[in-house]
Amino acid sequence: PGCGCRRPAPRAAAPAGAPPRSAARRLGRPLREAVAALAAERGTADAFRDLLRRHLTALTVVTTPAETAALMAEIAGPVRSVLDPACGAGTLLAAARGPRGGSPRELRGQEKDPDLARLAGLRLAMHGAHAVHVDHGDSLLADRHPTARVDAVLCHPPANERHWGHDDLAYDARWEYGLPARGESELAWVQHALARLRPGGTAVLLLPPAVASRRAGRRVRSALLRSGALRAVVALPAGVAPPHGLPLHLWVLTRPDAAAAPAPLVLLVDTVAEYAADDRGGLDWPALRAAVTDAWRAFAEPGECTELPGLRRVVPAIDLMDEETDLTPARHLRPAVPGGRALTRLERELRDTLGRSTRLLPPLGDAPEPPPAAALRTPQQGNPGAAHWATVTIGELARAGAVELHTAQTAGAELPAALPGDVFVPLLSPEAAGPPRVVTTAGSRPRVEGRAALLRPDPLALDPWFLAGFLRGSGNTRQASSYASRATRIDIRRLRVPRIPLDEQRRYGERFRDLAEFEVALEHAATLGRQFVQGTVDGLADGTLPPV
């Protein structure tokens, strides 16, 4: 009551075989009592929030993550009225009531799913909003707020809709910037948002990256630029919202004020590379949020928004209007070229690393000459000079208690906390996933791609470096691999190591450790070398470095 939600349609007749409604009520009584007890214990708002979260998770409803919603609300700023025309469960509207969004007195929303619309209305009413109006229906085909003019629109609209109403809405008054193409439903949502803004109001929409470059949307994008309605395009790293594999874009738009000249400038921000998820899959949200909001404030407030190469740039709208009108930020940002001092430091570090790599190169002991090609064609047992040990499998060592074996579907997932001496083993081929790695610091996790196993050897029975080195052997991984599919998978229990005394293991382990340190130094030198070459090329190409 009072939330603006429409009453549900009359109940349909119960299907055959269903219990009578009176019986259903009796079955629901324990649930109602449990919910009442939870509300009494935790408070109505907290109980509702927890039950809503569980409900959305159980139904796999796509929602905008809280951090992304808060970022959008912060860009919109403190306002008195907010609309979300595709509100779902009300996440963006709730964020507008948060500490970064301010305290709007009026929240409006619309959602095609009537159940989600009712839940959104209840959620916002419990959130303390003064006026909540949430209706169900399709905002493009049956707008329930046709006369509303709000200060801000926040929206994460459905993407790639083919049946959004292109034929039925051909002459709709909302298409001030041109009729969107049939495959450009997102640009219909953009214009709907602008149509519901008061002059000077701000809209923030979360859109797929293709909206910035699809050829079918070129005319609408050009019209948005020409009018000054489009103020900023921000490329976010993958993972900020579903679909999590795409680096989504934030579009910030303003309803042009007829009394003011249209803004001739557009802010372009690209956070995809610098703020991508780390090795553990998490985004650095504080740093990402600061980069985006600092750029927007510097652009929106009086003063000059300083260009940061590779991150942000203010571009005249006219420079973006060409045959493609591609608004992808990365296409228009200058590369982040290291300055002279930074390049000098990089060169010094590269020389030091190359020298360290040379010093770490382990000496190669005397090895027998390989047999001639003719000898390889004669039957023989093994290679001349090769050691022939009795071997034992990892499975046998695990059964004997000499090693603990833990496996997981992804690297680091569901594995115990790493201890010094543990060995991470990739379960794909070493060419695809890297070699086994020995943990040297408590709690660290060597980077291993894909499925992985953790081995914890008994230090009185096995040397970890000996174990990792022999597990990496090409012949060992070949005989323990499965070739039934495209991806070569390793059966960790079939890998073998020699059955030799611990003192002899340690001798081999020292050699394997030296080789591992040398390999790490080489990889670091290769990374520095690529950075140095690219930085020098960019400096020469843009004229900041002389060709001497």
Coordinates of C-alpha atoms in Angstrom, one line a residue:
P1 CA 0.0 0.0 0.0
G2 CA 1.2 3.5 -0.9
C3 CA 4.1 2.2 -3.1
G4 CA 2.4 2.8 -6.3
C5 CA 2.4 -0.9 -7.4
R6 CA -0.6 -2.0 -9.3
R7 CA -2.9 -4.7 -7.9
P8 CA -2.2 -8.2 -9.2
A9 CA -4.6 -9.7 -11.7
P10 CA -7.4 -12.0 -10.3
R11 CA -6.1 -15.4 -9.4
A12 CA -6.6 -18.1 -12.1
A13 CA -8.3 -21.3 -11.2
A14 CA -6.2 -23.8 -9.4
P15 CA -4.7 -26.6 -11.7
A16 CA -6.2 -30.0 -11.5
G17 CA -4.7 -32.0 -8.6
A18 CA -3.7 -28.9 -6.6
P19 CA -4.8 -28.7 -2.9
P20 CA -7.7 -26.5 -2.1
R21 CA -6.9 -22.9 -1.3
S22 CA -7.8 -23.4 2.3
A23 CA -5.3 -26.3 2.5
A24 CA -2.7 -24.1 0.8
R25 CA -3.3 -21.4 3.4
R26 CA -2.8 -24.0 6.2
L27 CA 0.4 -25.2 4.5
G28 CA 1.7 -21.6 4.4
R29 CA 1.0 -20.8 8.0
P30 CA 4.4 -22.2 9.3
L31 CA 6.2 -20.1 6.7
R32 CA 4.3 -17.0 7.7
E33 CA 5.1 -17.6 11.3
A34 CA 8.8 -18.1 10.5
V35 CA 8.9 -14.9 8.5
A36 CA 7.2 -13.0 11.3
A37 CA 9.7 -14.4 13.8
L38 CA 12.6 -13.3 11.6
A39 CA 11.2 -9.8 11.2
A40 CA 10.7 -9.5 15.0
E41 CA 14.3 -10.6 15.5
R42 CA 16.1 -8.6 12.8
G43 CA 13.7 -5.9 12.0
T44 CA 11.3 -5.7 9.0
A45 CA 13.6 -4.0 6.6
D46 CA 16.6 -6.4 7.2
A47 CA 14.4 -9.5 7.1
F48 CA 12.8 -8.3 3.8
R49 CA 16.2 -7.5 2.3
D50 CA 17.6 -11.0 3.2
L51 CA 14.5 -12.8 1.9
L52 CA 14.6 -10.8 -1.3
R53 CA 18.3 -11.6 -1.9
R54 CA 17.5 -15.3 -1.4
H55 CA 14.5 -15.1 -3.7
L56 CA 16.5 -13.4 -6.5
T57 CA 19.3 -15.9 -6.2
A58 CA 17.0 -18.9 -6.3
L59 CA 15.2 -17.5 -9.4
T60 CA 18.6 -16.5 -11.0
V61 CA 17.2 -13.0 -11.7
V62 CA 19.9 -10.8 -13.4
T63 CA 20.5 -7.8 -11.1
T64 CA 23.0 -4.9 -11.2
P65 CA 25.7 -5.5 -8.6
A66 CA 25.6 -3.0 -5.7
E67 CA 29.0 -1.5 -6.4
T68 CA 28.1 -0.7 -10.0
A69 CA 24.7 0.7 -8.9
A70 CA 26.4 2.9 -6.4
L71 CA 28.9 4.2 -9.0
M72 CA 26.0 5.1 -11.3
A73 CA 24.1 6.9 -8.5
E74 CA 27.2 8.8 -7.6
I75 CA 27.7 10.1 -11.1
A76 CA 24.1 11.2 -11.2
G77 CA 24.7 13.1 -8.0
P78 CA 22.2 14.3 -5.3
V79 CA 18.8 14.8 -7.0
R80 CA 15.2 15.1 -5.9
S81 CA 13.7 12.6 -8.3
V82 CA 14.9 9.5 -10.0
L83 CA 13.4 7.1 -12.6
D84 CA 14.5 3.6 -13.6
P85 CA 12.4 2.5 -16.6
A86 CA 13.7 -1.1 -16.4
C87 CA 14.0 -1.3 -12.6
G88 CA 14.0 -5.1 -12.0
A89 CA 14.1 -5.5 -8.2
G90 CA 14.9 -1.8 -7.7
T91 CA 18.7 -2.1 -7.2
L92 CA 19.5 1.2 -9.0
L93 CA 16.7 3.1 -7.3
A94 CA 17.8 1.8 -3.9
A95 CA 21.4 3.0 -4.7
A96 CA 20.0 6.4 -5.4
R97 CA 18.9 6.5 -1.8
G98 CA 22.4 5.4 -0.6
P99 CA 25.2 7.6 0.8
R100 CA 26.7 8.3 -2.6
G101 CA 23.4 8.9 -4.5
G102 CA 21.8 11.4 -2.0
S103 CA 18.3 11.3 -0.7
P104 CA 15.8 11.9 -3.6
R105 CA 12.2 12.5 -2.4
E106 CA 10.6 10.7 -5.4
L107 CA 11.6 7.3 -6.9
R108 CA 9.9 6.1 -10.0
G109 CA 10.3 2.7 -11.7
Q110 CA 8.7 0.4 -14.2
E111 CA 9.3 -3.4 -14.7
K112 CA 7.8 -5.9 -17.1
D113 CA 7.7 -8.6 -14.5
P114 CA 4.7 -7.8 -12.2
D115 CA 6.2 -9.8 -9.3
L116 CA 9.5 -8.0 -9.5
A117 CA 7.7 -4.7 -9.7
R118 CA 5.8 -5.4 -6.5
L119 CA 9.0 -6.4 -4.7
A120 CA 10.8 -3.3 -5.9
G121 CA 8.0 -1.1 -4.6
L122 CA 8.1 -2.8 -1.2
R123 CA 11.9 -2.6 -1.1
L124 CA 11.9 1.1 -1.8
A125 CA 9.1 1.9 0.6
M126 CA 11.1 0.2 3.3
H127 CA 14.1 2.1 2.2
G128 CA 12.6 5.3 3.5
A129 CA 11.7 7.1 0.3
H130 CA 9.1 9.8 0.6
A131 CA 7.2 8.9 -2.6
V132 CA 7.6 5.6 -4.5
H133 CA 5.8 4.9 -7.8
V134 CA 6.6 1.5 -9.3
D135 CA 4.5 0.0 -12.1
H136 CA 4.7 -3.1 -14.1
G137 CA 4.8 -3.1 -17.9
D138 CA 7.2 -2.5 -20.8
S139 CA 8.4 1.1 -20.7
L140 CA 9.0 1.3 -24.4
L141 CA 5.6 -0.2 -25.5
A142 CA 3.5 0.9 -22.5
D143 CA 5.1 3.7 -20.6
R144 CA 3.4 4.3 -17.2
H145 CA 5.2 7.6 -16.6
P146 CA 4.5 9.5 -19.9
T147 CA 4.4 12.9 -18.3
A148 CA 7.1 12.5 -15.7
R149 CA 10.1 14.8 -15.8
V150 CA 12.8 13.7 -13.3
D151 CA 16.2 15.0 -12.3
A152 CA 18.0 11.7 -13.0
V153 CA 17.4 8.4 -14.9
L154 CA 19.4 5.4 -13.9
C155 CA 19.0 2.3 -16.1
H156 CA 20.6 -1.0 -16.9
P157 CA 18.3 -1.9 -19.8
P158 CA 17.8 -5.3 -21.4
A159 CA 20.3 -5.8 -24.3
N160 CA 19.9 -7.0 -27.9
E161 CA 16.1 -7.1 -28.0
R162 CA 14.8 -7.6 -31.5
H163 CA 11.1 -7.1 -30.6
W164 CA 11.3 -3.8 -28.7
G165 CA 8.6 -2.1 -30.8
H166 CA 10.4 -0.8 -33.8
D167 CA 7.3 -1.2 -36.1
D168 CA 4.7 0.0 -33.6
L169 CA 6.7 3.0 -32.4
A170 CA 7.9 4.4 -35.7
Y171 CA 6.3 7.8 -35.1
D172 CA 6.8 8.0 -31.3
A173 CA 7.6 11.5 -30.0
R174 CA 10.5 10.1 -28.0
W175 CA 12.8 9.6 -31.0
E176 CA 14.1 13.2 -31.1
Y177 CA 17.5 11.9 -32.3
G178 CA 16.2 9.5 -34.9
L179 CA 14.3 6.2 -35.1
P180 CA 16.6 3.5 -33.7
A181 CA 17.2 0.6 -36.0
R182 CA 15.5 -2.7 -35.3
G183 CA 18.8 -4.1 -33.8
E184 CA 19.5 -1.0 -31.7
S185 CA 17.1 -1.4 -28.8
E186 CA 19.6 0.1 -26.4
L187 CA 19.5 3.4 -28.3
A188 CA 15.7 3.3 -27.9
W189 CA 16.3 3.1 -24.1
V190 CA 18.7 6.0 -24.3
Q191 CA 16.2 8.2 -26.0
H192 CA 13.4 7.1 -23.6
A193 CA 15.7 8.2 -20.7
L194 CA 16.3 11.6 -22.3
A195 CA 12.6 12.1 -22.9
R196 CA 11.8 11.6 -19.2
L197 CA 14.5 14.1 -18.0
R198 CA 13.8 17.7 -17.1
P199 CA 16.1 20.2 -18.9
G200 CA 19.6 19.8 -17.4
G201 CA 18.8 16.4 -15.9
T202 CA 21.3 13.6 -16.1
A203 CA 20.8 10.0 -17.3
V204 CA 23.4 7.2 -16.6
L205 CA 22.9 4.0 -18.5
L206 CA 24.9 0.8 -18.4
L207 CA 25.2 -0.6 -22.0
P208 CA 27.0 -3.2 -24.0
P209 CA 30.2 -2.0 -25.7
A210 CA 28.8 -2.6 -29.2
V211 CA 26.3 0.2 -28.8
A212 CA 29.2 2.6 -29.2
S213 CA 30.3 1.3 -32.6
R214 CA 27.5 -0.6 -34.4
R215 CA 27.0 0.9 -37.9
A216 CA 23.2 0.8 -37.6
G217 CA 23.3 3.3 -34.7
R218 CA 25.7 5.8 -36.3
R219 CA 23.0 8.4 -37.2
V220 CA 21.5 8.4 -33.7
R221 CA 24.9 8.7 -32.1
S222 CA 25.8 11.6 -34.3
A223 CA 22.6 13.4 -33.4
L224 CA 23.3 12.8 -29.7
L225 CA 26.7 14.4 -30.1
R226 CA 25.5 17.2 -32.2
S227 CA 22.8 18.3 -29.7
G228 CA 25.2 18.0 -26.7
A229 CA 23.1 15.3 -25.1
L230 CA 25.9 12.8 -24.8
R231 CA 28.4 14.0 -22.2
A232 CA 30.6 11.0 -21.4
V233 CA 31.3 7.3 -22.4
V234 CA 33.2 5.3 -19.7
A235 CA 34.5 1.8 -20.6
L236 CA 34.5 -0.4 -17.5
P237 CA 36.4 -3.6 -17.1
A238 CA 34.7 -7.0 -17.5
G239 CA 32.9 -8.2 -14.4
V240 CA 31.1 -5.1 -13.3
A241 CA 27.7 -6.5 -14.2
P242 CA 26.1 -9.2 -16.3
P243 CA 27.1 -10.3 -18.8
H244 CA 30.3 -10.5 -16.8
G245 CA 32.5 -11.4 -19.8
L246 CA 32.0 -8.0 -21.5
P247 CA 33.6 -4.7 -20.6
L248 CA 30.4 -2.7 -20.4
H249 CA 30.1 1.0 -21.0
L250 CA 28.5 3.8 -18.9
W251 CA 26.8 6.5 -21.0
V252 CA 26.2 9.8 -19.2
L253 CA 23.7 12.0 -21.0
T254 CA 22.1 15.4 -20.2
R255 CA 18.8 16.8 -21.4
P256 CA 19.9 19.8 -23.4
D257 CA 18.6 23.1 -22.1
A258 CA 17.1 25.2 -24.9
A259 CA 18.4 28.4 -23.2
A260 CA 21.9 27.1 -23.0
A261 CA 24.4 26.3 -25.8
P262 CA 24.9 22.6 -26.3
A263 CA 28.0 21.2 -24.7
P264 CA 30.6 20.8 -27.5
L265 CA 32.8 18.4 -25.6
V266 CA 32.6 14.7 -24.7
L267 CA 34.5 12.9 -21.9
L268 CA 36.0 9.5 -22.8
V269 CA 37.4 7.3 -20.1
D270 CA 38.9 3.8 -20.5
T271 CA 39.4 1.7 -17.3
V272 CA 39.5 -1.7 -19.0
A273 CA 43.2 -2.4 -19.0
E274 CA 44.4 -0.5 -15.9
Y275 CA 41.6 -1.7 -13.5
A276 CA 40.9 -5.2 -14.8
A277 CA 40.3 -8.0 -12.3
D278 CA 43.3 -9.3 -10.5
D279 CA 44.6 -12.9 -10.5
R280 CA 42.0 -13.8 -7.9
G281 CA 39.2 -12.5 -10.1
G282 CA 38.3 -9.4 -8.0
L283 CA 38.0 -5.8 -9.1
D284 CA 39.7 -3.0 -7.2
W285 CA 36.5 -1.1 -6.7
P286 CA 37.8 1.8 -4.6
A287 CA 40.5 2.6 -7.3
L288 CA 38.0 2.0 -10.2
R289 CA 35.4 4.2 -8.6
A290 CA 37.9 7.0 -7.8
A291 CA 39.2 7.0 -11.4
V292 CA 35.7 7.3 -12.9
T293 CA 34.2 9.8 -10.4
D294 CA 37.4 12.0 -10.4
A295 CA 37.2 12.2 -14.2
W296 CA 33.5 13.0 -14.3
R297 CA 33.8 15.7 -11.6
A298 CA 36.8 17.3 -13.3
F299 CA 34.8 17.4 -16.5
A300 CA 31.4 18.4 -15.1
E301 CA 32.6 21.1 -12.8
P302 CA 34.1 24.4 -13.9
G303 CA 37.7 24.1 -14.8
E304 CA 39.8 22.0 -17.0
C305 CA 39.8 18.2 -17.1
T306 CA 43.4 17.3 -17.5
E307 CA 44.1 14.6 -20.0
L308 CA 45.6 11.4 -18.6
P309 CA 47.0 9.3 -21.5
G310 CA 45.5 5.9 -21.7
L311 CA 42.8 6.7 -19.1
R312 CA 40.8 9.8 -20.0
R313 CA 40.5 12.6 -22.5
V314 CA 38.0 15.3 -23.4
V315 CA 37.3 15.3 -27.1
P316 CA 35.3 17.9 -29.2
A317 CA 32.1 16.3 -30.3
I318 CA 32.7 17.3 -33.9
D319 CA 35.9 15.2 -33.9
L320 CA 33.9 12.1 -33.2
M321 CA 31.4 12.5 -36.0
D322 CA 32.8 10.8 -39.0
E323 CA 31.6 7.9 -41.2
E324 CA 31.6 5.5 -38.2
T325 CA 31.0 7.8 -35.2
D326 CA 32.7 5.1 -33.1
L327 CA 32.5 6.2 -29.4
T328 CA 34.6 3.4 -28.0
P329 CA 37.0 5.3 -25.7
A330 CA 40.1 3.3 -26.5
R331 CA 40.0 4.4 -30.1
H332 CA 40.3 8.1 -29.1
L333 CA 42.8 8.0 -26.2
R334 CA 46.4 8.7 -26.6
P335 CA 48.6 5.8 -25.4
A336 CA 50.2 6.1 -22.0
V337 CA 53.8 6.7 -23.1
P338 CA 56.5 6.5 -20.3
G339 CA 58.3 9.8 -19.9
G340 CA 62.0 10.2 -20.3
R341 CA 62.8 9.5 -16.7
A342 CA 60.4 6.6 -16.5
L343 CA 61.9 5.1 -19.6
T344 CA 65.4 5.6 -18.2
R345 CA 64.4 3.8 -15.0
L346 CA 62.9 1.0 -17.1
E347 CA 66.1 0.6 -19.1
R348 CA 68.2 0.5 -15.9
E349 CA 65.9 -2.2 -14.3
L350 CA 66.0 -4.2 -17.6
R351 CA 69.8 -4.2 -17.6
D352 CA 70.0 -5.2 -14.0
T353 CA 67.5 -8.0 -14.6
L354 CA 69.4 -9.3 -17.6
G355 CA 72.6 -9.3 -15.7
R356 CA 70.9 -11.2 -12.8
S357 CA 69.5 -13.7 -15.3
T358 CA 73.0 -14.4 -16.6
R359 CA 74.3 -14.8 -13.1
L360 CA 71.5 -17.2 -12.2
L361 CA 72.0 -19.4 -15.3
P362 CA 72.9 -22.8 -13.6
P363 CA 76.0 -24.5 -14.9
L364 CA 75.3 -27.6 -17.0
G365 CA 77.1 -30.7 -15.8
D366 CA 78.9 -33.1 -18.1
A367 CA 76.3 -35.2 -20.0
P368 CA 77.0 -38.1 -22.4
E369 CA 76.8 -37.4 -26.1
P370 CA 73.5 -38.5 -27.6
P371 CA 73.6 -41.7 -29.6
P372 CA 74.0 -41.4 -33.4
A373 CA 70.8 -41.6 -35.5
A374 CA 71.7 -45.0 -36.7
A375 CA 71.9 -46.3 -33.2
L376 CA 68.4 -45.0 -32.5
R377 CA 67.0 -47.4 -35.1
T378 CA 68.4 -50.5 -33.3
P379 CA 66.5 -52.1 -30.5
Q380 CA 67.8 -50.9 -27.1
Q381 CA 66.6 -50.4 -23.6
G382 CA 66.5 -46.6 -22.8
N383 CA 69.1 -44.0 -23.6
P384 CA 72.8 -44.5 -22.8
G385 CA 73.8 -42.8 -19.7
A386 CA 70.2 -42.3 -18.4
A387 CA 69.5 -43.2 -14.8
H388 CA 66.9 -46.0 -14.3
W389 CA 65.1 -45.5 -11.0
A390 CA 62.4 -47.4 -9.4
T391 CA 59.4 -45.0 -9.5
V392 CA 56.3 -44.4 -7.4
T393 CA 53.1 -42.7 -8.4
I394 CA 51.5 -39.7 -6.7
G395 CA 48.5 -41.9 -6.0
E396 CA 50.7 -44.4 -4.2
L397 CA 52.4 -41.7 -2.2
A398 CA 49.0 -40.3 -1.2
R399 CA 47.8 -43.7 0.0
A400 CA 51.1 -44.1 2.0
G401 CA 50.7 -40.7 3.7
A402 CA 53.9 -39.3 2.1
V403 CA 51.9 -36.5 0.5
E404 CA 48.5 -34.9 0.9
L405 CA 46.6 -34.5 -2.3
H406 CA 43.9 -31.8 -2.8
T407 CA 42.3 -30.9 -6.2
A408 CA 39.9 -28.1 -7.3
Q409 CA 38.2 -27.1 -10.5
T410 CA 39.9 -23.7 -10.7
A411 CA 43.2 -22.5 -9.4
G412 CA 43.0 -21.6 -5.7
A413 CA 39.3 -22.6 -5.3
E414 CA 38.4 -24.9 -2.5
L415 CA 42.0 -25.6 -1.7
P416 CA 43.5 -25.3 1.7
A417 CA 45.6 -22.2 2.6
A418 CA 49.0 -22.6 1.1
L419 CA 52.0 -23.4 3.3
P420 CA 55.7 -23.1 2.4
G421 CA 56.7 -26.3 0.7
D422 CA 53.3 -27.0 -0.9
V423 CA 53.4 -27.7 -4.7
F424 CA 50.7 -26.3 -7.0
V425 CA 50.3 -28.6 -10.1
P426 CA 48.3 -27.6 -13.1
L427 CA 46.0 -30.4 -14.4
L428 CA 46.3 -29.2 -18.0
S429 CA 49.4 -29.6 -20.1
P430 CA 52.3 -27.4 -18.9
E431 CA 52.4 -25.7 -22.3
A432 CA 48.8 -24.4 -21.7
A433 CA 48.8 -23.9 -17.9
G434 CA 52.4 -23.5 -16.8
P435 CA 54.7 -25.8 -14.8
P436 CA 54.3 -27.0 -11.2
R437 CA 55.1 -24.3 -8.7
V438 CA 56.5 -24.5 -5.2
V439 CA 55.1 -22.2 -2.5
T440 CA 57.8 -20.2 -0.7
T441 CA 55.7 -17.8 1.4
A442 CA 52.8 -18.7 3.6
G443 CA 49.5 -17.8 2.1
S444 CA 50.8 -17.1 -1.4
R445 CA 49.3 -18.8 -4.4
P446 CA 51.5 -19.3 -7.5
R447 CA 49.6 -18.4 -10.6
V448 CA 48.3 -21.6 -12.2
E449 CA 45.8 -21.5 -15.0
G450 CA 42.7 -23.7 -15.0
R451 CA 42.2 -26.8 -12.9
A452 CA 44.9 -27.3 -10.3
A453 CA 46.0 -29.7 -7.6
L454 CA 47.8 -28.9 -4.3
L455 CA 50.4 -31.4 -3.0
R456 CA 51.6 -31.1 0.6
P457 CA 54.6 -33.5 0.9
D458 CA 55.8 -34.9 4.2
P459 CA 59.2 -33.1 4.7
L460 CA 60.7 -36.3 6.2
A461 CA 59.8 -38.2 3.0
L462 CA 59.8 -35.8 0.0
D463 CA 61.7 -32.7 -1.0
P464 CA 59.2 -30.2 -2.6
W465 CA 61.6 -28.9 -5.2
F466 CA 62.5 -32.5 -6.2
L467 CA 58.8 -33.3 -6.4
A468 CA 58.0 -30.2 -8.5
G469 CA 60.9 -30.8 -10.9
F470 CA 60.2 -34.4 -11.7
L471 CA 56.5 -33.8 -12.0
R472 CA 57.4 -31.2 -14.7
G473 CA 59.3 -33.7 -16.9
S474 CA 57.9 -34.0 -20.4
G475 CA 57.9 -37.8 -20.4
N476 CA 56.1 -37.8 -17.0
T477 CA 53.3 -35.5 -18.1
R478 CA 52.9 -37.3 -21.4
Q479 CA 52.3 -40.7 -19.9
A480 CA 49.9 -39.3 -17.3
S481 CA 47.8 -37.3 -19.8
S482 CA 44.5 -38.0 -21.3
Y483 CA 44.1 -37.3 -25.0
A484 CA 40.4 -38.1 -25.4
S485 CA 39.5 -34.4 -25.9
R486 CA 41.0 -31.2 -27.3
A487 CA 42.4 -30.1 -24.0
T488 CA 45.1 -32.4 -22.7
R489 CA 44.3 -33.3 -19.1
I490 CA 46.7 -34.7 -16.6
D491 CA 45.8 -37.4 -14.1
I492 CA 47.7 -36.2 -11.0
R493 CA 47.6 -39.7 -9.5
R494 CA 49.5 -41.2 -12.4
L495 CA 52.4 -38.8 -12.3
R496 CA 55.6 -40.6 -11.1
V497 CA 58.7 -39.6 -9.1
P498 CA 61.9 -41.6 -8.5
R499 CA 62.1 -43.7 -5.3
I500 CA 65.5 -42.3 -4.1
P501 CA 66.8 -41.3 -0.6
L502 CA 66.0 -37.9 0.8
D503 CA 69.6 -36.7 0.6
E504 CA 69.7 -37.5 -3.1
Q505 CA 66.3 -35.8 -3.5
R506 CA 67.7 -32.6 -2.1
R507 CA 70.6 -32.6 -4.5
Y508 CA 68.1 -32.7 -7.4
G509 CA 65.9 -30.2 -5.6
E510 CA 68.7 -27.6 -5.4
R511 CA 69.2 -27.8 -9.2
F512 CA 65.4 -27.5 -9.8
R513 CA 65.2 -24.5 -7.5
D514 CA 68.1 -22.8 -9.4
L515 CA 66.4 -23.4 -12.7
A516 CA 63.1 -22.0 -11.3
E517 CA 64.8 -18.8 -10.1
F518 CA 66.5 -18.5 -13.5
E519 CA 63.1 -18.9 -15.3
V520 CA 61.4 -16.3 -13.1
A521 CA 64.2 -13.8 -13.9
L522 CA 63.9 -14.6 -17.6
E523 CA 60.1 -14.0 -17.5
H524 CA 60.6 -10.7 -15.7
A525 CA 63.2 -9.6 -18.1
A526 CA 60.9 -10.5 -21.0
T527 CA 58.1 -8.4 -19.5
L528 CA 60.5 -5.4 -19.0
G529 CA 61.8 -5.8 -22.4
R530 CA 58.4 -5.7 -24.0
Q531 CA 57.5 -2.6 -22.0
F532 CA 60.8 -0.9 -22.9
V533 CA 60.4 -1.6 -26.6
Q534 CA 56.8 -0.5 -26.7
G535 CA 57.5 2.6 -24.7
T536 CA 60.5 3.5 -27.0
V537 CA 58.4 2.9 -30.1
D538 CA 55.6 5.1 -28.8
G539 CA 57.9 7.8 -27.8
L540 CA 59.6 7.9 -31.2
A541 CA 56.2 7.7 -33.0
D542 CA 54.7 10.7 -31.2
G543 CA 57.8 12.8 -31.3
T544 CA 58.6 12.8 -27.5
L545 CA 61.9 10.9 -28.1
P546 CA 64.6 11.9 -30.5
P547 CA 65.9 9.2 -32.9
V548 CA 69.4 9.0 -31.3

